[in-house]
Short mmCIF file of N, CA and C in Angstrom, two decimals:
data_model
loop_
_atom_site.label_atom_id
_atom_site.label_comp_id
_atom_site.label_asym_id
_atom_site.label_seq_id
_atom_site.Cartn_x
_atom_site.Cartn_y
_atom_site.Cartn_z
N MET A 1 -53.35 -11.88 -21.50
CA MET A 1 -53.75 -10.51 -21.26
C MET A 1 -52.95 -9.60 -22.19
N HIS A 2 -53.59 -8.57 -22.68
CA HIS A 2 -52.99 -7.62 -23.62
C HIS A 2 -51.91 -6.77 -22.94
N THR A 3 -50.78 -6.59 -23.62
CA THR A 3 -49.72 -5.71 -23.13
C THR A 3 -49.63 -4.49 -24.04
N ILE A 4 -49.72 -3.32 -23.43
CA ILE A 4 -49.65 -2.07 -24.18
C ILE A 4 -48.19 -1.69 -24.33
N GLU A 5 -47.76 -1.56 -25.59
CA GLU A 5 -46.37 -1.21 -25.88
C GLU A 5 -46.22 0.31 -25.97
N HIS A 6 -44.98 0.74 -26.12
CA HIS A 6 -44.69 2.14 -26.36
C HIS A 6 -45.07 2.48 -27.80
N TRP A 7 -45.21 3.75 -28.10
CA TRP A 7 -45.48 4.20 -29.47
C TRP A 7 -44.38 5.20 -29.79
N ILE A 8 -43.43 4.78 -30.63
CA ILE A 8 -42.26 5.60 -30.95
C ILE A 8 -42.11 5.67 -32.46
N ALA A 9 -41.95 6.86 -32.98
CA ALA A 9 -41.72 7.10 -34.41
C ALA A 9 -42.85 6.52 -35.26
N GLY A 10 -44.07 6.62 -34.77
CA GLY A 10 -45.23 6.23 -35.55
C GLY A 10 -45.54 4.74 -35.57
N SER A 11 -44.94 3.97 -34.68
CA SER A 11 -45.27 2.55 -34.65
C SER A 11 -45.05 1.99 -33.25
N PRO A 12 -45.66 0.83 -32.97
CA PRO A 12 -45.47 0.22 -31.65
C PRO A 12 -44.00 -0.18 -31.46
N ALA A 13 -43.53 -0.05 -30.23
CA ALA A 13 -42.15 -0.42 -29.90
C ALA A 13 -42.16 -1.17 -28.58
N ALA A 14 -41.53 -2.33 -28.57
CA ALA A 14 -41.50 -3.16 -27.37
C ALA A 14 -40.63 -2.55 -26.28
N GLY A 15 -39.68 -1.72 -26.65
CA GLY A 15 -38.81 -1.12 -25.65
C GLY A 15 -37.73 -2.07 -25.21
N ARG A 16 -36.88 -1.59 -24.32
CA ARG A 16 -35.71 -2.38 -23.89
C ARG A 16 -35.93 -3.09 -22.57
N GLY A 17 -36.94 -2.65 -21.84
CA GLY A 17 -37.17 -3.25 -20.53
C GLY A 17 -38.25 -4.31 -20.55
N SER A 18 -38.37 -4.99 -19.44
CA SER A 18 -39.41 -6.01 -19.33
C SER A 18 -40.38 -5.69 -18.20
N ARG A 19 -40.17 -4.57 -17.51
CA ARG A 19 -41.06 -4.21 -16.41
C ARG A 19 -42.41 -3.78 -16.96
N THR A 20 -43.46 -4.17 -16.26
CA THR A 20 -44.82 -3.78 -16.64
C THR A 20 -45.57 -3.29 -15.41
N ALA A 21 -46.69 -2.65 -15.68
CA ALA A 21 -47.59 -2.23 -14.60
C ALA A 21 -49.00 -2.61 -15.03
N PRO A 22 -49.85 -2.93 -14.09
CA PRO A 22 -51.23 -3.30 -14.44
C PRO A 22 -52.04 -2.08 -14.87
N VAL A 23 -52.99 -2.31 -15.76
CA VAL A 23 -53.95 -1.30 -16.19
C VAL A 23 -55.32 -1.80 -15.76
N PHE A 24 -56.00 -1.01 -14.94
CA PHE A 24 -57.28 -1.43 -14.40
C PHE A 24 -58.43 -0.72 -15.09
N ASP A 25 -59.55 -1.40 -15.19
CA ASP A 25 -60.80 -0.79 -15.64
C ASP A 25 -61.40 -0.11 -14.42
N PRO A 26 -61.46 1.23 -14.42
CA PRO A 26 -61.95 1.93 -13.23
C PRO A 26 -63.40 1.61 -12.88
N ALA A 27 -64.18 1.19 -13.86
CA ALA A 27 -65.59 0.89 -13.60
C ALA A 27 -65.76 -0.43 -12.86
N THR A 28 -64.85 -1.38 -13.12
CA THR A 28 -65.00 -2.71 -12.52
C THR A 28 -63.92 -3.04 -11.50
N GLY A 29 -62.79 -2.33 -11.58
CA GLY A 29 -61.67 -2.63 -10.69
C GLY A 29 -60.84 -3.82 -11.15
N ARG A 30 -61.21 -4.43 -12.27
CA ARG A 30 -60.47 -5.59 -12.79
C ARG A 30 -59.33 -5.14 -13.70
N GLN A 31 -58.23 -5.92 -13.65
CA GLN A 31 -57.12 -5.63 -14.55
C GLN A 31 -57.54 -5.96 -15.97
N ARG A 32 -57.30 -5.04 -16.90
CA ARG A 32 -57.69 -5.26 -18.29
C ARG A 32 -56.50 -5.39 -19.22
N ALA A 33 -55.29 -4.94 -18.75
CA ALA A 33 -54.09 -5.01 -19.58
C ALA A 33 -52.88 -4.77 -18.69
N SER A 34 -51.72 -4.86 -19.32
CA SER A 34 -50.46 -4.46 -18.70
C SER A 34 -49.83 -3.43 -19.63
N VAL A 35 -49.08 -2.52 -19.05
CA VAL A 35 -48.39 -1.52 -19.86
C VAL A 35 -46.89 -1.66 -19.60
N LEU A 36 -46.10 -1.62 -20.68
CA LEU A 36 -44.65 -1.67 -20.54
C LEU A 36 -44.16 -0.38 -19.91
N LEU A 37 -43.23 -0.50 -18.99
CA LEU A 37 -42.63 0.67 -18.37
C LEU A 37 -41.34 1.01 -19.12
N ALA A 38 -41.15 2.26 -19.42
CA ALA A 38 -40.01 2.68 -20.23
C ALA A 38 -38.72 2.70 -19.43
N GLU A 39 -37.66 2.35 -20.10
CA GLU A 39 -36.31 2.49 -19.58
C GLU A 39 -35.76 3.81 -20.13
N PRO A 40 -34.68 4.34 -19.55
CA PRO A 40 -34.11 5.59 -20.06
C PRO A 40 -33.82 5.55 -21.58
N ALA A 41 -33.38 4.43 -22.09
CA ALA A 41 -33.10 4.32 -23.53
C ALA A 41 -34.38 4.45 -24.35
N ASP A 42 -35.50 3.96 -23.83
CA ASP A 42 -36.78 4.10 -24.53
C ASP A 42 -37.21 5.57 -24.59
N VAL A 43 -37.02 6.27 -23.48
CA VAL A 43 -37.35 7.70 -23.44
C VAL A 43 -36.47 8.46 -24.42
N ASP A 44 -35.17 8.13 -24.44
CA ASP A 44 -34.25 8.79 -25.39
C ASP A 44 -34.69 8.55 -26.83
N ALA A 45 -35.10 7.32 -27.14
CA ALA A 45 -35.54 7.00 -28.50
C ALA A 45 -36.80 7.80 -28.85
N ALA A 46 -37.72 7.92 -27.91
CA ALA A 46 -38.95 8.68 -28.16
C ALA A 46 -38.65 10.16 -28.37
N VAL A 47 -37.76 10.72 -27.56
CA VAL A 47 -37.40 12.14 -27.70
C VAL A 47 -36.69 12.38 -29.02
N THR A 48 -35.78 11.49 -29.40
CA THR A 48 -35.08 11.62 -30.68
C THR A 48 -36.06 11.57 -31.85
N ALA A 49 -37.00 10.64 -31.80
CA ALA A 49 -38.00 10.53 -32.87
C ALA A 49 -38.87 11.78 -32.93
N ALA A 50 -39.25 12.30 -31.77
CA ALA A 50 -40.09 13.51 -31.73
C ALA A 50 -39.33 14.71 -32.29
N ALA A 51 -38.06 14.84 -31.95
CA ALA A 51 -37.25 15.95 -32.47
C ALA A 51 -37.11 15.86 -33.99
N LYS A 52 -36.93 14.66 -34.49
CA LYS A 52 -36.83 14.46 -35.95
C LYS A 52 -38.16 14.81 -36.63
N ALA A 53 -39.26 14.38 -36.03
CA ALA A 53 -40.58 14.71 -36.59
C ALA A 53 -40.83 16.21 -36.55
N PHE A 54 -40.38 16.87 -35.49
CA PHE A 54 -40.56 18.31 -35.39
C PHE A 54 -39.82 19.03 -36.52
N ASP A 55 -38.62 18.57 -36.84
CA ASP A 55 -37.86 19.22 -37.91
C ASP A 55 -38.65 19.27 -39.21
N SER A 56 -39.25 18.14 -39.61
CA SER A 56 -40.01 18.14 -40.87
C SER A 56 -41.34 18.87 -40.72
N TRP A 57 -42.01 18.70 -39.58
CA TRP A 57 -43.30 19.37 -39.37
C TRP A 57 -43.13 20.89 -39.34
N SER A 58 -42.07 21.37 -38.72
CA SER A 58 -41.87 22.81 -38.60
C SER A 58 -41.58 23.46 -39.95
N GLU A 59 -41.15 22.68 -40.92
CA GLU A 59 -40.90 23.20 -42.27
C GLU A 59 -42.13 23.07 -43.17
N SER A 60 -43.18 22.45 -42.68
CA SER A 60 -44.40 22.26 -43.48
C SER A 60 -45.13 23.59 -43.65
N SER A 61 -45.71 23.76 -44.80
CA SER A 61 -46.48 24.97 -45.06
C SER A 61 -47.77 24.95 -44.25
N LEU A 62 -48.37 26.12 -44.11
CA LEU A 62 -49.64 26.21 -43.39
C LEU A 62 -50.71 25.37 -44.08
N SER A 63 -50.73 25.35 -45.40
CA SER A 63 -51.75 24.56 -46.11
C SER A 63 -51.55 23.07 -45.86
N THR A 64 -50.32 22.62 -45.78
CA THR A 64 -50.06 21.20 -45.48
C THR A 64 -50.53 20.87 -44.07
N ARG A 65 -50.23 21.74 -43.14
CA ARG A 65 -50.67 21.51 -41.76
C ARG A 65 -52.20 21.48 -41.67
N MET A 66 -52.84 22.35 -42.43
CA MET A 66 -54.31 22.40 -42.42
C MET A 66 -54.89 21.09 -42.97
N ARG A 67 -54.30 20.58 -44.04
CA ARG A 67 -54.78 19.30 -44.60
C ARG A 67 -54.65 18.18 -43.58
N VAL A 68 -53.54 18.16 -42.85
CA VAL A 68 -53.34 17.14 -41.81
C VAL A 68 -54.41 17.28 -40.72
N MET A 69 -54.67 18.50 -40.29
CA MET A 69 -55.65 18.72 -39.22
C MET A 69 -57.07 18.36 -39.68
N PHE A 70 -57.41 18.70 -40.94
CA PHE A 70 -58.73 18.32 -41.45
C PHE A 70 -58.86 16.80 -41.56
N ALA A 71 -57.79 16.13 -41.98
CA ALA A 71 -57.81 14.66 -42.05
C ALA A 71 -57.96 14.07 -40.64
N PHE A 72 -57.28 14.67 -39.66
CA PHE A 72 -57.39 14.22 -38.28
C PHE A 72 -58.82 14.40 -37.78
N ARG A 73 -59.43 15.54 -38.12
CA ARG A 73 -60.82 15.79 -37.73
C ARG A 73 -61.74 14.72 -38.30
N GLU A 74 -61.54 14.37 -39.56
CA GLU A 74 -62.37 13.33 -40.18
C GLU A 74 -62.20 11.99 -39.49
N LEU A 75 -60.99 11.67 -39.07
CA LEU A 75 -60.77 10.42 -38.32
C LEU A 75 -61.51 10.45 -36.99
N LEU A 76 -61.50 11.59 -36.32
CA LEU A 76 -62.23 11.71 -35.05
C LEU A 76 -63.72 11.48 -35.26
N VAL A 77 -64.26 12.05 -36.34
CA VAL A 77 -65.69 11.87 -36.63
C VAL A 77 -65.98 10.41 -36.95
N ARG A 78 -65.17 9.82 -37.81
CA ARG A 78 -65.39 8.45 -38.25
C ARG A 78 -65.29 7.44 -37.11
N HIS A 79 -64.42 7.71 -36.14
CA HIS A 79 -64.16 6.74 -35.07
C HIS A 79 -64.68 7.22 -33.71
N GLU A 80 -65.66 8.11 -33.72
CA GLU A 80 -66.17 8.68 -32.48
C GLU A 80 -66.64 7.61 -31.50
N ASP A 81 -67.42 6.65 -31.96
CA ASP A 81 -67.93 5.61 -31.06
C ASP A 81 -66.81 4.74 -30.50
N GLU A 82 -65.87 4.37 -31.35
CA GLU A 82 -64.74 3.55 -30.92
C GLU A 82 -63.90 4.30 -29.87
N LEU A 83 -63.62 5.57 -30.13
CA LEU A 83 -62.85 6.37 -29.17
C LEU A 83 -63.60 6.52 -27.86
N ALA A 84 -64.89 6.71 -27.93
CA ALA A 84 -65.70 6.83 -26.71
C ALA A 84 -65.63 5.53 -25.89
N ARG A 85 -65.68 4.38 -26.57
CA ARG A 85 -65.58 3.09 -25.86
C ARG A 85 -64.21 2.95 -25.18
N ILE A 86 -63.15 3.39 -25.86
CA ILE A 86 -61.80 3.31 -25.28
C ILE A 86 -61.71 4.21 -24.05
N ILE A 87 -62.21 5.44 -24.17
CA ILE A 87 -62.17 6.37 -23.04
C ILE A 87 -62.99 5.81 -21.88
N SER A 88 -64.13 5.24 -22.18
CA SER A 88 -64.98 4.65 -21.15
C SER A 88 -64.24 3.54 -20.41
N ALA A 89 -63.57 2.68 -21.17
CA ALA A 89 -62.85 1.56 -20.56
C ALA A 89 -61.64 2.03 -19.77
N GLU A 90 -60.94 3.05 -20.26
CA GLU A 90 -59.71 3.47 -19.60
C GLU A 90 -59.95 4.43 -18.44
N HIS A 91 -61.07 5.15 -18.45
CA HIS A 91 -61.31 6.15 -17.41
C HIS A 91 -62.54 5.87 -16.56
N GLY A 92 -63.28 4.83 -16.91
CA GLY A 92 -64.44 4.47 -16.11
C GLY A 92 -65.64 5.39 -16.30
N LYS A 93 -65.63 6.18 -17.36
CA LYS A 93 -66.75 7.08 -17.63
C LYS A 93 -67.89 6.32 -18.28
N VAL A 94 -69.11 6.81 -18.07
CA VAL A 94 -70.21 6.24 -18.82
C VAL A 94 -70.01 6.64 -20.28
N LEU A 95 -70.59 5.87 -21.18
CA LEU A 95 -70.34 6.05 -22.60
C LEU A 95 -70.72 7.44 -23.10
N ASP A 96 -71.83 8.00 -22.64
CA ASP A 96 -72.23 9.33 -23.09
C ASP A 96 -71.24 10.40 -22.66
N ASP A 97 -70.70 10.29 -21.45
CA ASP A 97 -69.68 11.24 -21.00
C ASP A 97 -68.41 11.10 -21.84
N ALA A 98 -68.04 9.87 -22.12
CA ALA A 98 -66.85 9.63 -22.93
C ALA A 98 -67.04 10.20 -24.34
N ARG A 99 -68.22 10.03 -24.90
CA ARG A 99 -68.51 10.59 -26.23
C ARG A 99 -68.41 12.11 -26.19
N GLY A 100 -68.85 12.71 -25.09
CA GLY A 100 -68.72 14.16 -24.92
C GLY A 100 -67.27 14.60 -24.91
N GLU A 101 -66.39 13.80 -24.33
CA GLU A 101 -64.95 14.10 -24.35
C GLU A 101 -64.42 14.10 -25.77
N VAL A 102 -64.85 13.12 -26.56
CA VAL A 102 -64.42 13.05 -27.96
C VAL A 102 -64.91 14.28 -28.71
N VAL A 103 -66.14 14.66 -28.50
CA VAL A 103 -66.70 15.83 -29.19
C VAL A 103 -65.95 17.10 -28.79
N ARG A 104 -65.65 17.25 -27.50
CA ARG A 104 -64.91 18.44 -27.06
C ARG A 104 -63.50 18.45 -27.67
N GLY A 105 -62.88 17.30 -27.75
CA GLY A 105 -61.57 17.22 -28.40
C GLY A 105 -61.65 17.58 -29.87
N ARG A 106 -62.70 17.11 -30.53
CA ARG A 106 -62.90 17.44 -31.95
C ARG A 106 -63.08 18.94 -32.13
N GLU A 107 -63.77 19.60 -31.19
CA GLU A 107 -63.95 21.05 -31.27
C GLU A 107 -62.62 21.78 -31.21
N VAL A 108 -61.68 21.29 -30.42
CA VAL A 108 -60.35 21.89 -30.37
C VAL A 108 -59.66 21.73 -31.72
N VAL A 109 -59.78 20.55 -32.32
CA VAL A 109 -59.19 20.32 -33.64
C VAL A 109 -59.85 21.23 -34.67
N GLU A 110 -61.17 21.40 -34.58
CA GLU A 110 -61.86 22.28 -35.53
C GLU A 110 -61.40 23.72 -35.38
N PHE A 111 -61.13 24.15 -34.16
CA PHE A 111 -60.57 25.49 -33.96
C PHE A 111 -59.21 25.58 -34.65
N ALA A 112 -58.38 24.55 -34.48
CA ALA A 112 -57.06 24.55 -35.12
C ALA A 112 -57.20 24.55 -36.64
N CYS A 113 -58.24 23.91 -37.16
CA CYS A 113 -58.46 23.90 -38.61
C CYS A 113 -58.74 25.30 -39.14
N GLY A 114 -59.25 26.19 -38.31
CA GLY A 114 -59.54 27.55 -38.75
C GLY A 114 -58.47 28.55 -38.37
N ILE A 115 -57.33 28.08 -37.90
CA ILE A 115 -56.30 28.98 -37.41
C ILE A 115 -55.71 29.84 -38.52
N ALA A 116 -55.80 29.40 -39.77
CA ALA A 116 -55.25 30.19 -40.88
C ALA A 116 -55.90 31.57 -40.92
N ASP A 117 -57.19 31.63 -40.66
CA ASP A 117 -57.87 32.94 -40.64
C ASP A 117 -57.32 33.82 -39.53
N ALA A 118 -57.00 33.23 -38.39
CA ALA A 118 -56.48 34.01 -37.27
C ALA A 118 -55.06 34.49 -37.53
N LEU A 119 -54.34 33.79 -38.41
CA LEU A 119 -52.95 34.13 -38.67
C LEU A 119 -52.76 35.06 -39.87
N LYS A 120 -53.82 35.42 -40.54
CA LYS A 120 -53.66 36.17 -41.79
C LYS A 120 -53.26 37.62 -41.58
N GLY A 121 -53.29 38.10 -40.36
CA GLY A 121 -52.77 39.43 -40.08
C GLY A 121 -53.74 40.55 -40.37
N ASP A 122 -55.00 40.26 -40.49
CA ASP A 122 -56.01 41.28 -40.74
C ASP A 122 -56.35 41.99 -39.43
N TYR A 123 -57.07 43.05 -39.50
CA TYR A 123 -57.51 43.74 -38.30
C TYR A 123 -59.00 44.05 -38.44
N SER A 124 -59.62 44.31 -37.32
CA SER A 124 -61.03 44.64 -37.32
C SER A 124 -61.20 46.14 -37.21
N ALA A 125 -61.74 46.77 -38.24
CA ALA A 125 -61.98 48.21 -38.20
C ALA A 125 -63.05 48.52 -37.17
N GLN A 126 -62.94 49.64 -36.52
CA GLN A 126 -63.91 50.12 -35.54
C GLN A 126 -64.02 49.20 -34.33
N TYR A 127 -62.99 48.44 -34.05
CA TYR A 127 -63.03 47.54 -32.90
C TYR A 127 -62.97 48.34 -31.60
N SER A 128 -62.15 49.37 -31.58
CA SER A 128 -62.02 50.20 -30.40
C SER A 128 -61.94 51.65 -30.83
N ARG A 129 -62.64 52.49 -30.13
CA ARG A 129 -62.61 53.91 -30.49
C ARG A 129 -61.34 54.59 -30.03
N THR A 130 -60.62 53.95 -29.10
CA THR A 130 -59.40 54.57 -28.60
C THR A 130 -58.17 54.10 -29.36
N ALA A 131 -58.30 53.06 -30.15
CA ALA A 131 -57.16 52.55 -30.91
C ALA A 131 -56.91 53.44 -32.11
N THR A 132 -55.66 53.57 -32.47
CA THR A 132 -55.29 54.35 -33.65
C THR A 132 -55.44 53.46 -34.87
N ALA A 133 -56.14 53.95 -35.86
CA ALA A 133 -56.33 53.18 -37.09
C ALA A 133 -55.01 53.08 -37.84
N PRO A 134 -54.77 51.98 -38.54
CA PRO A 134 -53.54 51.85 -39.31
C PRO A 134 -53.60 52.76 -40.54
N PRO A 135 -52.43 53.14 -41.06
CA PRO A 135 -52.44 53.95 -42.27
C PRO A 135 -52.98 53.13 -43.44
N CYS A 136 -53.61 53.79 -44.39
CA CYS A 136 -54.12 53.09 -45.57
C CYS A 136 -53.02 52.94 -46.61
N SER A 137 -52.93 51.76 -47.13
CA SER A 137 -52.03 51.56 -48.27
C SER A 137 -52.78 52.04 -49.51
N PRO A 138 -52.06 52.30 -50.59
CA PRO A 138 -52.74 52.68 -51.82
C PRO A 138 -53.76 51.63 -52.27
N ALA A 139 -53.44 50.34 -52.05
CA ALA A 139 -54.37 49.28 -52.44
C ALA A 139 -55.65 49.33 -51.61
N THR A 140 -55.52 49.60 -50.30
CA THR A 140 -56.70 49.69 -49.45
C THR A 140 -57.56 50.88 -49.85
N ALA A 141 -56.92 52.01 -50.09
CA ALA A 141 -57.67 53.19 -50.52
C ALA A 141 -58.38 52.93 -51.84
N ALA A 142 -57.73 52.21 -52.76
CA ALA A 142 -58.35 51.90 -54.05
C ALA A 142 -59.56 51.00 -53.85
N ARG A 143 -59.47 50.02 -52.95
CA ARG A 143 -60.60 49.13 -52.68
C ARG A 143 -61.77 49.91 -52.10
N ARG A 144 -61.48 50.97 -51.41
CA ARG A 144 -62.52 51.79 -50.80
C ARG A 144 -62.99 52.90 -51.74
N GLY A 145 -62.63 52.79 -52.98
CA GLY A 145 -63.04 53.78 -53.96
C GLY A 145 -62.34 55.12 -53.75
N GLY A 146 -61.10 55.05 -53.27
CA GLY A 146 -60.33 56.26 -53.04
C GLY A 146 -60.55 56.87 -51.67
N SER A 147 -61.46 56.30 -50.89
CA SER A 147 -61.76 56.85 -49.57
C SER A 147 -60.71 56.41 -48.57
N SER A 148 -60.32 57.33 -47.71
CA SER A 148 -59.40 56.99 -46.64
C SER A 148 -60.09 57.02 -45.28
N ALA A 149 -61.43 56.93 -45.29
CA ALA A 149 -62.19 56.93 -44.05
C ALA A 149 -61.77 55.74 -43.19
N GLY A 150 -61.52 55.98 -41.94
CA GLY A 150 -61.12 54.91 -41.03
C GLY A 150 -59.63 54.67 -41.00
N CYS A 151 -58.87 55.42 -41.81
CA CYS A 151 -57.42 55.27 -41.83
C CYS A 151 -56.79 56.54 -41.30
N ARG A 152 -55.64 56.38 -40.66
CA ARG A 152 -54.93 57.59 -40.24
C ARG A 152 -53.98 57.99 -41.35
N SER A 153 -53.66 59.21 -41.40
CA SER A 153 -52.77 59.68 -42.46
C SER A 153 -51.34 59.38 -42.11
N GLY A 154 -50.54 59.18 -43.16
CA GLY A 154 -49.10 59.01 -43.01
C GLY A 154 -48.75 57.73 -42.42
#
């Protein structure tokens, strides 16, 4: 029977303990695998690896992060059927429902892929009549052909 190991620092890890728990197929009630149970040292190793990964990820540029997210999206598309089968086996869902979960997850990733537009710091003119318009910079006024319509003075 297959034993599911821990995943630490980007690769499978057997961990320090030997305790396992059964993994059941919810659709059939039959055991399909065993999963290793973590010991405190395994949790510490996972947290240390995550903190190290965060250090490098947090220093990544927005364009680098976007490339990673687009690559992740492509993997979701390419492996949609395989992921749906895994979800079906692990959660007892019918295959079409499981595929819907994959699609909804991909939609979240696609939203994250467009986050650069949300972070660019632009504003929507005429969004609210009660909001005070921002002052126009000389560059904005020049783009508007010298017009300061929609901008507050000073």
